[in-house]
Amino acid sequence: MADTKTAPAAAPVATDLPLPLPQPTPAPATGLRGVLGTITSARDKVTTAKENVAQTRKKVRALGWRNRRASYPWNAAAATAALGVAGSVATTFTDAPADLAIAGGTGAVALVGGWALAKKYSEQIEKAGMTSRVQAGTVASCAWCLTTPLTGASALEMWLALGLGTVALSSRWWQRIRPGYPAGTELVLSSPTDLVPTQDADVEAGAVATAAESILEAWDATVTVPGGLVPGSKLTDPFLADHRVSFTLVLQPGKQTVEDLRALAGRIGSAIGFFGKDIIFDYGTSPTQPTMTVRISAEVDTTYNGPVVITEDEDIFIEIGPYVDGEGAVRYHVAGPNSVNSGFVLGSKGSGKSRVLEIIADGLRALGIEIWWMDPQSGASSKALKDHADWSLMGLASDEHTPLELAYIGNMLHLWRAVSNVAKIREAENVALGLDGFTHTRERPAIMVMIDECHKAFNLKNPVTGNTFGYDFGELDRVTRKLGIGFIGASQIFTMETFGNAAALRSGMITGNLLILRMMEKSHCGLLPGSAPSPLSLRKGGGYGYAIDTDREHVMWRARHIDDRAAEYLAAKPKATLDVRAAKAAGPAYRNRHKTAARHTEKAIATLDAFDAAPEATALTMLHAGPRTEQASTEITATPAAASNSGMASVRVLPVRPSAGKSTGGAVAAPEGVPTAELNPGAQRVMILLRDGQAWHTKDMAEALGVSVQTVREHIRSIGETRLDNISKGVYRIK
C-alpha cells in the first residue's frame, strides 16, 4: 500500500506524457526598455482591435449582402410606414377638411409609387411568380397610408396590420430566395468592396452572389498564396450580372501578365471550382489590373429577331451573336471607308457554319447588298440561300453556255467571269468619276460572293488561265474591295489548298473577319494564327466560336439561333437590284440565272423520276451521270449486247470530259484516257466521285460511298498511279 501511495510522485519520470516543467517568471523590464515594451504591447493590442473590427465589418457586410433580397419587403413596409406617419404628423396641424386631403394625398402617393416600382421590375416580379402579391401589396400600402393620417400613428391596430400584412404577402418570396451556404463553411467576403448587382439581375442572383463569395475565398486560400498559381495577386471589385461575376485582378508588376493568366485558366478554374472554359481573362485599365469573368449559371440569350446592323462612322457591321460572358457581341465587318471586306468561316460538320452564313446574308439583304451564292453541294448546304440569294449557283458543274468538256466547272467559270467583268467596269467608273473607292448604296450596291465548302471550288484549275481558281480569285481580291465586291468563304479545313494555294486569297479572306467555330481536326487547328485560341476547346452544341483579329478574340461567343427561319427572314426583305452597268458586265449567265435555277429544279425532278423507274443495277450510274436530257451534245451508251447480258437498259451517260468512245460493256464511263474495263465495281465508284476534277480526301470518299477508309485505299491502289494524282497526304485527283 505504501508503494501504491507513492506512485503519483514517481509518475513524471515513468510515464510517456510528462507534466510541463514550471517556467521561470521573467523579471519586469525597467527603464527605457520597459517603456518601449509597453508601447509595443499597446500598439499590438490596437492593431488587433482594428483587425477584429474590420473582420466584424466584413462579416456584417457579407450577412447584409446575403440577405439583401430578403429585406425587400421590409424596405417597402418601411417606406409605407414613413409615408403614413408623415401624413399623420401633418394632420395634427390642420383641421378636418384638410385631414381628408392629406389622407388622400398619402394614399395616392403610395399607389403611384408602388405601381411605378412594379412596372420597373415587372420582368423580375413575373419570373418570381409574385405579380398578384405585389399588386395586392400596392393596394394594401395605399389603404394603410390613406387610413393612418385619420386614425393617428399611435394606433396599435394599424401597426399590427402593417406587420402581419407584410409577413403574409412576403412569405412565398422569403421561401424562394433563401440564401444557401456550403455545408460547414462560413462564407465571408474577401474583398472590402461591395458586390454590385446590375438592374437586370433576376431571382438567380443569390446563387451568383454565393458563387462570387466562394471564388473570393478560394482565390485567397489557394491561388494568391506563396507558391500558388498567381502568388501575391489580389481579387477585388466583384460585379454581378444575371449569370456571371466579374472581378478586377491586381497583379505584381513584372511578375504576371494577362497571357500568363489565360495559359493557367484550366488550373485556376480547378482551384476556384469552375471549368477553365468558363473563365475569361481580359485587359483592364492597366497591364497589372486585368479583369476576370466567371460564367456561373444561365446561358446568354441567343434569340434571333432579325439582323442587327451597326454603323460606326463609315464602318458597317452585322452582329452575329453575344459573347458568353455577356459583354457585347461578335460582329462581322462588312464595309469600311471606300471598301467592302471579305471573310472566312471555319468549322467542322455540325459546328454551325451555314447558320452563321445565313445570319450574315440576312444582314446583307437588309443593307441591300447583292448576294451571289455558290454551293458546291448543289444547294444542299442552305435552302434559304439557294432559294433567296440574288444569284444561286447550285453545284460546280453546269452546261449552261459552257462547252461540254468544261461542264464540270461551268458554274465556277460563270462566277469568275462575272466577277472579273464587274470589277473591270467598276474600275473604269472609279477612274471616270474620280472616286477613291466604293461606297455601297442601294442604287449602286456592293456584291458579296459567298462560297460554302470553298476548298472544293478554289482548288479547281481554271482552264482559261491555267491557275487554280483560288489564285485567280486572290488576284481579284487584291482590287475588288475598292470596287464593291467581297468574298466570304466557309470550309471544314484550313490548309493552303482550301484557298487554291493562293496566299493572296487566304490573307484577304482571313484578315479582320476570321470566324472559327468548333474544330476536331488537330492538324488544321495547328495552322491557325498564333493568337487564335484552340477550337478544340469550344463547347458542343453548334454556333460557338472565336473571332480572330478582334479586340476580344480569346472570348467565346455563340451565334444567334436563326434555325430554319432564315428563308422567312430573307424572303421578307426586297432583293438588291444591281445597277445597269454591273448587270450587263455580269453577262448572260447572270441575266439567265432564274431560268437556270428553274432548270436545275426540273433536272432534279427528272433524276428522281428516272431513278424510280430504272432497275437497281443502273441506279449508281444514273445518280452520278444524270438522267437523259435533250440539251446534251455527246453521250456514251452501253452496247446492246452488254445491256442484254447484264439485264441493264441502254443508259445514256453525260461524261464530265470527252471519253475515247470505248464500249465498256456496261461499265461506268471514265474521264479521258482512263480505261475502266479492268476496274472492279468498287474502283469504278471511286472513279465516279473523282470525275468532277476536284481533289478528294479518302475520308470524304469513304463517307460518300458508305465504305471504310481502308476499302477506299484498296480501290485507289487497284486504280494505279498512272490515273490518279496524290496531291497531298490522303488527297487524290484524276490526272
PDB file of C-alpha atoms in Angstrom, residues 4 18 166 343 433:
ATOM      1  CA  THR A   4       0.873   2.492  -4.235  1.00  0.00           C
ATOM      2  CA  PRO A  18       5.383  14.210 -18.619  1.00  0.00           C
ATOM      3  CA  THR A 166     -46.111  42.325 -44.844  1.00  0.00           C
ATOM      4  CA  GLY A 343     -14.255  36.979 -94.615  1.00  0.00           C
ATOM      5  CA  LEU A 433     -15.860  59.671-111.689  1.00  0.00           C
TER       6      LEU A 433
END
